[in-house]
Amino acid sequence: MYEKEDLLEVRKVSKTFRSGSAEVKAVDEASFRAQKGEVTVILGPSGSGKTTLLYLIGSLERPDAGEINVFGEDICRPDADLVSYRRKRVGFVFQTFNLIPSLTALENVTLPMDLDGVPAGEQRRRAEELLAGMGIEGRLLRARASRLSGGEKQRVAIARALANDPDLILADEPTGNLDSATGRVVVDILTGLAKREGKCVIIVTHDEGMLRAADWAYQMRDGQLRGIEI
Amino acid sequence: MRSVKRGLRSFVRHPLANLVVVLLLFVCLTFSLSMLAVKMAADSQVEEVKRSVGNYAELRVSLEHQMQVYQEQRGQDPAKRQAEARKMSEEELLEERAKILVPEQVTDDFSMRPEIISYDKVLEAVVVLPDITGPGVETLLSLRRRLSPGSAQASSSAGGSSFLFEGNTHGASASDFLRGAKRLVEGSLYTYQDYLNANPVVVVEKTLAEENGLRVGDAITARITGAEGRDSEMELTVIGIYETVEAESGGTGQDFQTFNPAGNKFYAPLSVVQELNSTPGYVELGSYYLDSADSSRTLSLAFQDMVSEGLVEGDKYELATDYSDFESISDPLLKVSRTSTIALAGALGACALIIVLAMFIIVGGRTRELGVLKAIGATDRQVLLQYAAEVLCVCLVAAVLAAGASTVVSQQLGDWLLRENTAAADQASQAQGPGDLPGGRTGIPALRNMEENLYKKGGRFSFSSSPTRQTAELDVIYRGILLVYGILILLGISLLGTAVPVVWINRLRPARVLAME
Ligand SMILES: Nc1ncnc2c1ncn2[C@@H]1O[C@H](COP(=O)(O)OP(=O)(O)OP(=O)(O)O)[C@@H](O)[C@H]1O
Ligand SMILES: [Mg+2]
């Protein structure tokens, strides 16, 4: 199947936001490792810096200090190829889904492949396959993203995150906007990705119930990360 | 290419927002393109007018001087004058006759001006043709005779009918033939060579020729007007017969209805007419066509310079132009051009404002989308291309519709503008008052008309007294250059519209945008 190897290594990463004279240390020397085929859950109250940490890993923010190695490559180096990293190494799943409302479910999933220059036929085939895997089929494929239900949206969003077959899935409160039943389906999908396809899945949440899906768990408080037993 | 496709898709997927922008742009662009078309039409029409009106000047004896000569002679006893004339030498007699004429040399010198593209010299003279009968030209000639001391004595002793002769350097350049008021129907017109060689040839009016049984090749005897007892004769060969296409507009008075002095005019080489009139080396006027109305002012200034340098006797000669005609025709056109330029600038400004505001609203409303695109690995270039394509679509649809609409409305708009400006000009000229005509220096109305009558328009004594006001028309024709301008405008507003997402994307922090609820 796949090797359980270290995929992600976060080392003493810090991020401070300054607005005027006020300073917020959103992430404070956070360190952890994650492997392929495992689900890592980072638990923390609101404002503890979870999202910031996830965006640092996803290269949407740059850390003030520290290293983030993905397959041994430091993405914080100034010459890192972030465009290709965002396209192929990492897939984001957001609490608010962030689908493009004017596009159909199918088009939302083909979009990352389109940006990467994948041929149109290949895009479609793979998108349909991914969406089928998420239980999105038939007329839903052609439905505008804005018309889908929350659970459908999140499943389309996961399919989009998988479009270019990244190793790393970063999920920010993926069940935050869903009812508990739908939330469970989404969590099952995410754990399935780790178990069956060997993805390295990182979920940040304030929902302790999420811990049941975790292989590894961390507690985040005021930007500081601490491992917890499960 | 994929980015462009995504842009097109985005354009189609946001029909309502885009339609609103397209509509607003369409209105402003229609107005812009129409104003542009109108402006270009007005400008090109002015250029066209410049080449046909306002590009004429003639050097001639001023009417004041003619009046002065007439006044002097009226005071004298005719018998005494005739006695004096008999004692005069040829030279003295010539000088006496040429009092109201211009030395050919002066007109020749003036023709060296670089603005002048064609040049003719004209002399009208009353010639006695003993064997020819035809409608008299008495009414006109009585006036002419009073003004012209040379021929006064001649006709008093003449046995036959008097006819008006027009001489110039070649027949085709006579203003009547140029204007199309007269047309050759048989034979030919005399040439410049005929003028140089003083070939005794003449072009005769058709009815007159028929009544007198004249054919091409026949000879006519003309009397050369010398001093008393010094008359001699000249044999003229008919080389051409013309018909009058457009009779000179007589005065409004009944008396002038049948009076058609130029209708049976004879046309002959200038040198021949000079000989018949016994005024060799003298002409009535030099007529000059300029390259453009723009040169009219330069030429007038040059004439004034020559006067002040003493090269020309300013109290005797004048340079008359038809520049005021050009002004009155082109003025409304220029006003239209100016108005439409301002309107064009305003409409383009509105287009710019619309596209920038619209893009602000559109891009602002899609900030999250931009953040998503960046988060999933779109480059700035890809995002920009997509938005540029969408903006271009909006502008293109608006521009195509506007181009179509402006073909319909631009002529109307142009006509309306022209009407407004012509009406304004008419009001302004009426406000000036009728008693104070510009250029009318002579008090007597009939003479004032003569002052304004140029050889180009049929001559000073043509009695085409009512100055028919030529009005400008505006033909909005679609030219290739308009398409080029249209495309430039299209690209300009598209670029401006794209500038908004450029700024936006540069400032965009995806992390910030995506975290927004
Ligand atoms: N771009 C920013 N500029 C300034 N401050 C920021 C910015 N992003 C986050 N912060 C601050 O950093 C801290 C951590 O924010 P973060 O969004 O990472 O928390 P979180 O754990 O995701 O909270 P939640 O559970 O509410 O989503 C907060 O105090 C927040 O106000
Ligand atoms: Mg958060």
mmCIF file of N, CA, C and O in Angstrom, chain A residues 51 55 60-61 83 86-87 92 94-96 98 100-104 107 111-115 117-120 123 144 160, chain B residues 2-3 6 9-10 12-14 368-369 371-379 382 386 509-517:
data_model
loop_
_atom_site.group_PDB
_atom_site.id
_atom_site.type_symbol
_atom_site.label_atom_id
_atom_site.label_comp_id
_atom_site.label_asym_id
_atom_site.label_seq_id
_atom_site.Cartn_x
_atom_site.Cartn_y
_atom_site.Cartn_z
ATOM 1 N N THR A 51 -6.246 28.321 12.857
ATOM 2 C CA THR A 51 -6.331 28.668 11.437
ATOM 3 C C THR A 51 -4.995 29.223 10.938
ATOM 4 O O THR A 51 -4.515 28.877 9.864
ATOM 5 N N TYR A 55 -2.798 27.843 7.875
ATOM 6 C CA TYR A 55 -2.441 28.678 6.716
ATOM 7 C C TYR A 55 -0.925 28.773 6.559
ATOM 8 O O TYR A 55 -0.421 28.899 5.439
ATOM 9 N N LEU A 60 -0.204 29.962 2.893
ATOM 10 C CA LEU A 60 -0.980 31.180 2.681
ATOM 11 C C LEU A 60 -0.488 32.308 3.591
ATOM 12 O O LEU A 60 -0.799 33.473 3.365
ATOM 13 N N GLU A 61 0.225 31.945 4.607
ATOM 14 C CA GLU A 61 0.906 32.931 5.445
ATOM 15 C C GLU A 61 2.364 32.533 5.526
ATOM 16 O O GLU A 61 2.703 31.362 5.354
ATOM 17 N N VAL A 83 3.460 28.268 -5.841
ATOM 18 C CA VAL A 83 2.329 28.026 -6.737
ATOM 19 C C VAL A 83 2.162 26.524 -6.956
ATOM 20 O O VAL A 83 1.068 25.973 -6.795
ATOM 21 N N ARG A 86 1.000 24.808 -3.709
ATOM 22 C CA ARG A 86 -0.440 24.961 -3.436
ATOM 23 C C ARG A 86 -1.272 24.112 -4.393
ATOM 24 O O ARG A 86 -2.327 23.621 -4.047
ATOM 25 N N ARG A 87 -0.788 23.997 -5.606
ATOM 26 C CA ARG A 87 -1.558 23.247 -6.587
ATOM 27 C C ARG A 87 -1.540 21.749 -6.328
ATOM 28 O O ARG A 87 -2.550 21.085 -6.449
ATOM 29 N N PHE A 92 -6.893 22.194 0.505
ATOM 30 C CA PHE A 92 -7.561 22.852 1.639
ATOM 31 C C PHE A 92 -9.027 22.471 1.707
ATOM 32 O O PHE A 92 -9.718 22.391 0.696
ATOM 33 N N PHE A 94 -12.287 24.015 3.920
ATOM 34 C CA PHE A 94 -12.593 25.130 4.824
ATOM 35 C C PHE A 94 -13.920 24.912 5.535
ATOM 36 O O PHE A 94 -14.799 24.205 5.043
ATOM 37 N N GLN A 95 -14.036 25.595 6.640
ATOM 38 C CA GLN A 95 -15.309 25.558 7.371
ATOM 39 C C GLN A 95 -16.448 26.120 6.520
ATOM 40 O O GLN A 95 -17.554 25.606 6.512
ATOM 41 N N THR A 96 -16.128 27.181 5.788
ATOM 42 C CA THR A 96 -17.177 27.819 4.968
ATOM 43 C C THR A 96 -17.105 27.358 3.521
ATOM 44 O O THR A 96 -17.573 28.033 2.620
ATOM 45 N N ASN A 98 -15.927 27.611 0.782
ATOM 46 C CA ASN A 98 -15.214 28.420 -0.212
ATOM 47 C C ASN A 98 -15.234 27.846 -1.622
ATOM 48 O O ASN A 98 -14.229 27.834 -2.325
ATOM 49 N N ILE A 100 -16.595 28.170 -5.541
ATOM 50 C CA ILE A 100 -16.916 29.335 -6.364
ATOM 51 C C ILE A 100 -18.372 29.209 -6.800
ATOM 52 O O ILE A 100 -18.732 28.271 -7.509
ATOM 53 N N PRO A 101 -19.222 30.101 -6.283
ATOM 54 C CA PRO A 101 -20.667 29.902 -6.405
ATOM 55 C C PRO A 101 -21.179 29.862 -7.849
ATOM 56 O O PRO A 101 -22.164 29.192 -8.126
ATOM 57 N N SER A 102 -20.484 30.567 -8.759
ATOM 58 C CA SER A 102 -21.010 30.622 -10.125
ATOM 59 C C SER A 102 -20.662 29.368 -10.922
ATOM 60 O O SER A 102 -21.175 29.158 -12.013
ATOM 61 N N LEU A 103 -19.776 28.540 -10.356
ATOM 62 C CA LEU A 103 -19.401 27.318 -11.074
ATOM 63 C C LEU A 103 -20.218 26.135 -10.569
ATOM 64 O O LEU A 103 -20.697 26.133 -9.437
ATOM 65 N N THR A 104 -20.334 25.117 -11.419
ATOM 66 C CA THR A 104 -21.046 23.913 -11.013
ATOM 67 C C THR A 104 -20.138 23.092 -10.109
ATOM 68 O O THR A 104 -18.942 23.372 -9.980
ATOM 69 N N GLU A 107 -17.339 21.795 -12.139
ATOM 70 C CA GLU A 107 -16.361 22.821 -12.517
ATOM 71 C C GLU A 107 -15.491 23.236 -11.340
ATOM 72 O O GLU A 107 -14.317 23.544 -11.506
ATOM 73 N N LEU A 111 -11.429 22.893 -11.550
ATOM 74 C CA LEU A 111 -10.687 24.160 -11.533
ATOM 75 C C LEU A 111 -9.196 24.007 -11.174
ATOM 76 O O LEU A 111 -8.346 24.514 -11.921
ATOM 77 N N PRO A 112 -8.844 23.308 -10.097
ATOM 78 C CA PRO A 112 -7.401 23.194 -9.791
ATOM 79 C C PRO A 112 -6.631 22.483 -10.905
ATOM 80 O O PRO A 112 -5.479 22.825 -11.177
ATOM 81 N N MET A 113 -7.282 21.518 -11.552
ATOM 82 C CA MET A 113 -6.617 20.802 -12.650
ATOM 83 C C MET A 113 -6.473 21.720 -13.853
ATOM 84 O O MET A 113 -5.473 21.689 -14.563
ATOM 85 N N ASP A 114 -7.512 22.543 -14.063
ATOM 86 C CA ASP A 114 -7.480 23.496 -15.171
ATOM 87 C C ASP A 114 -6.327 24.467 -14.981
ATOM 88 O O ASP A 114 -5.588 24.763 -15.928
ATOM 89 N N LEU A 115 -6.166 24.942 -13.754
ATOM 90 C CA LEU A 115 -5.070 25.870 -13.466
ATOM 91 C C LEU A 115 -3.720 25.198 -13.703
ATOM 92 O O LEU A 115 -2.740 25.847 -14.032
ATOM 93 N N GLY A 117 -3.163 22.922 -15.967
ATOM 94 C CA GLY A 117 -2.964 22.552 -17.366
ATOM 95 C C GLY A 117 -3.287 21.104 -17.696
ATOM 96 O O GLY A 117 -2.850 20.585 -18.723
ATOM 97 N N VAL A 118 -4.092 20.464 -16.884
ATOM 98 C CA VAL A 118 -4.516 19.091 -17.187
ATOM 99 C C VAL A 118 -5.487 19.137 -18.364
ATOM 100 O O VAL A 118 -6.344 20.022 -18.422
ATOM 101 N N PRO A 119 -5.373 18.209 -19.328
ATOM 102 C CA PRO A 119 -6.286 18.219 -20.470
ATOM 103 C C PRO A 119 -7.747 18.110 -20.032
ATOM 104 O O PRO A 119 -8.042 17.441 -19.032
ATOM 105 N N ALA A 120 -8.629 18.731 -20.806
ATOM 106 C CA ALA A 120 -10.028 18.860 -20.404
ATOM 107 C C ALA A 120 -10.688 17.501 -20.138
ATOM 108 O O ALA A 120 -11.399 17.336 -19.140
ATOM 109 N N GLN A 123 -9.522 16.058 -16.949
ATOM 110 C CA GLN A 123 -10.105 16.825 -15.842
ATOM 111 C C GLN A 123 -11.469 16.270 -15.474
ATOM 112 O O GLN A 123 -11.756 15.994 -14.315
ATOM 113 N N ARG A 144 -25.178 24.408 -9.749
ATOM 114 C CA ARG A 144 -24.284 25.475 -9.281
ATOM 115 C C ARG A 144 -23.930 25.235 -7.826
ATOM 116 O O ARG A 144 -24.791 24.832 -7.033
ATOM 117 N N ARG A 160 -12.496 18.788 -4.501
ATOM 118 C CA ARG A 160 -11.630 19.801 -5.104
ATOM 119 C C ARG A 160 -10.231 19.755 -4.487
ATOM 120 O O ARG A 160 -9.223 19.845 -5.184
ATOM 121 N N ARG B 2 -6.647 28.937 -21.249
ATOM 122 C CA ARG B 2 -7.626 28.407 -20.291
ATOM 123 C C ARG B 2 -8.177 29.537 -19.421
ATOM 124 O O ARG B 2 -9.366 29.562 -19.102
ATOM 125 N N SER B 3 -7.287 30.463 -19.079
ATOM 126 C CA SER B 3 -7.728 31.586 -18.246
ATOM 127 C C SER B 3 -8.763 32.411 -18.989
ATOM 128 O O SER B 3 -9.753 32.854 -18.403
ATOM 129 N N ARG B 6 -11.951 30.633 -18.916
ATOM 130 C CA ARG B 6 -12.596 30.786 -17.604
ATOM 131 C C ARG B 6 -13.240 32.157 -17.486
ATOM 132 O O ARG B 6 -14.318 32.300 -16.917
ATOM 133 N N ARG B 9 -16.424 32.098 -19.350
ATOM 134 C CA ARG B 9 -17.430 31.363 -18.589
ATOM 135 C C ARG B 9 -17.975 32.259 -17.470
ATOM 136 O O ARG B 9 -19.181 32.340 -17.262
ATOM 137 N N SER B 10 -17.055 32.960 -16.834
ATOM 138 C CA SER B 10 -17.471 33.831 -15.740
ATOM 139 C C SER B 10 -18.403 34.927 -16.255
ATOM 140 O O SER B 10 -19.364 35.301 -15.595
ATOM 141 N N VAL B 12 -20.448 34.693 -18.786
ATOM 142 C CA VAL B 12 -21.758 34.102 -19.054
ATOM 143 C C VAL B 12 -22.486 33.780 -17.751
ATOM 144 O O VAL B 12 -23.705 33.908 -17.662
ATOM 145 N N ARG B 13 -21.710 33.409 -16.726
ATOM 146 C CA ARG B 13 -22.329 32.974 -15.475
ATOM 147 C C ARG B 13 -22.810 34.128 -14.601
ATOM 148 O O ARG B 13 -23.438 33.896 -13.581
ATOM 149 N N HIS B 14 -22.432 35.348 -14.949
ATOM 150 C CA HIS B 14 -22.917 36.485 -14.157
ATOM 151 C C HIS B 14 -23.729 37.401 -15.058
ATOM 152 O O HIS B 14 -23.382 38.565 -15.246
ATOM 153 N N ARG B 368 -13.646 36.737 -2.152
ATOM 154 C CA ARG B 368 -13.440 35.389 -1.647
ATOM 155 C C ARG B 368 -12.995 34.463 -2.775
ATOM 156 O O ARG B 368 -12.085 33.644 -2.620
ATOM 157 N N GLU B 369 -13.631 34.657 -3.943
ATOM 158 C CA GLU B 369 -13.287 33.846 -5.108
ATOM 159 C C GLU B 369 -11.804 34.024 -5.462
ATOM 160 O O GLU B 369 -11.099 33.055 -5.766
ATOM 161 N N GLY B 371 -9.455 34.870 -3.405
ATOM 162 C CA GLY B 371 -8.671 34.198 -2.371
ATOM 163 C C GLY B 371 -8.610 32.699 -2.626
ATOM 164 O O GLY B 371 -7.547 32.084 -2.513
ATOM 165 N N VAL B 372 -9.756 32.128 -3.005
ATOM 166 C CA VAL B 372 -9.800 30.690 -3.287
ATOM 167 C C VAL B 372 -8.866 30.360 -4.448
ATOM 168 O O VAL B 372 -8.063 29.426 -4.379
ATOM 169 N N LEU B 373 -8.968 31.162 -5.484
ATOM 170 C CA LEU B 373 -8.127 30.909 -6.664
ATOM 171 C C LEU B 373 -6.657 30.900 -6.279
ATOM 172 O O LEU B 373 -5.886 30.035 -6.687
ATOM 173 N N LYS B 374 -6.282 31.875 -5.440
ATOM 174 C CA LYS B 374 -4.874 31.932 -5.034
ATOM 175 C C LYS B 374 -4.517 30.737 -4.154
ATOM 176 O O LYS B 374 -3.446 30.147 -4.289
ATOM 177 N N ALA B 375 -5.443 30.360 -3.250
ATOM 178 C CA ALA B 375 -5.161 29.265 -2.319
ATOM 179 C C ALA B 375 -5.002 27.937 -3.050
ATOM 180 O O ALA B 375 -4.236 27.086 -2.627
ATOM 181 N N ILE B 376 -5.715 27.766 -4.157
ATOM 182 C CA ILE B 376 -5.585 26.495 -4.874
ATOM 183 C C ILE B 376 -4.533 26.584 -5.973
ATOM 184 O O ILE B 376 -4.449 25.714 -6.826
ATOM 185 N N GLY B 377 -3.743 27.633 -5.941
ATOM 186 C CA GLY B 377 -2.550 27.638 -6.777
ATOM 187 C C GLY B 377 -2.659 28.368 -8.107
ATOM 188 O O GLY B 377 -1.898 28.103 -9.027
ATOM 189 N N ALA B 378 -3.613 29.318 -8.196
ATOM 190 C CA ALA B 378 -3.647 30.133 -9.413
ATOM 191 C C ALA B 378 -2.579 31.217 -9.301
ATOM 192 O O ALA B 378 -2.377 31.784 -8.230
ATOM 193 N N THR B 379 -1.866 31.456 -10.386
ATOM 194 C CA THR B 379 -0.902 32.548 -10.374
ATOM 195 C C THR B 379 -1.642 33.863 -10.581
ATOM 196 O O THR B 379 -2.773 33.880 -11.076
ATOM 197 N N GLN B 382 -2.734 34.198 -14.089
ATOM 198 C CA GLN B 382 -3.934 33.446 -14.467
ATOM 199 C C GLN B 382 -5.198 34.174 -14.018
ATOM 200 O O GLN B 382 -6.161 34.278 -14.771
ATOM 201 N N GLN B 386 -7.962 35.980 -16.538
ATOM 202 C CA GLN B 386 -9.374 35.622 -16.445
ATOM 203 C C GLN B 386 -10.248 36.864 -16.328
ATOM 204 O O GLN B 386 -11.237 37.019 -17.035
ATOM 205 N N ARG B 509 -4.804 39.393 0.496
ATOM 206 C CA ARG B 509 -4.160 38.390 1.337
ATOM 207 C C ARG B 509 -5.126 37.234 1.437
ATOM 208 O O ARG B 509 -6.133 37.317 2.137
ATOM 209 N N PRO B 510 -4.862 36.135 0.760
ATOM 210 C CA PRO B 510 -5.830 35.037 0.745
ATOM 211 C C PRO B 510 -6.181 34.554 2.145
ATOM 212 O O PRO B 510 -7.343 34.252 2.423
ATOM 213 N N ALA B 511 -5.199 34.526 3.024
ATOM 214 C CA ALA B 511 -5.462 34.040 4.373
ATOM 215 C C ALA B 511 -6.553 34.873 5.041
ATOM 216 O O ALA B 511 -7.450 34.356 5.693
ATOM 217 N N ARG B 512 -6.484 36.150 4.801
ATOM 218 C CA ARG B 512 -7.436 37.087 5.397
ATOM 219 C C ARG B 512 -8.819 36.897 4.814
ATOM 220 O O ARG B 512 -9.827 36.829 5.523
ATOM 221 N N VAL B 513 -8.830 36.772 3.505
ATOM 222 C CA VAL B 513 -10.095 36.694 2.778
ATOM 223 C C VAL B 513 -10.826 35.396 3.109
ATOM 224 O O VAL B 513 -12.026 35.372 3.361
ATOM 225 N N LEU B 514 -10.060 34.301 3.138
ATOM 226 C CA LEU B 514 -10.682 32.999 3.328
ATOM 227 C C LEU B 514 -11.186 32.823 4.745
ATOM 228 O O LEU B 514 -12.117 32.070 4.986
ATOM 229 N N ALA B 515 -10.578 33.552 5.678
ATOM 230 C CA ALA B 515 -11.004 33.420 7.061
ATOM 231 C C ALA B 515 -12.313 34.160 7.310
ATOM 232 O O ALA B 515 -12.968 33.946 8.315
ATOM 233 N N MET B 516 -12.674 35.017 6.362
ATOM 234 C CA MET B 516 -13.905 35.801 6.527
ATOM 235 C C MET B 516 -15.106 34.867 6.519
ATOM 236 O O MET B 516 -15.165 33.927 5.752
ATOM 237 N N GLU B 517 -16.046 35.176 7.376
ATOM 238 C CA GLU B 517 -17.245 34.332 7.441
ATOM 239 C C GLU B 517 -18.208 34.733 6.341
ATOM 240 O O GLU B 517 -18.349 35.892 6.049
#
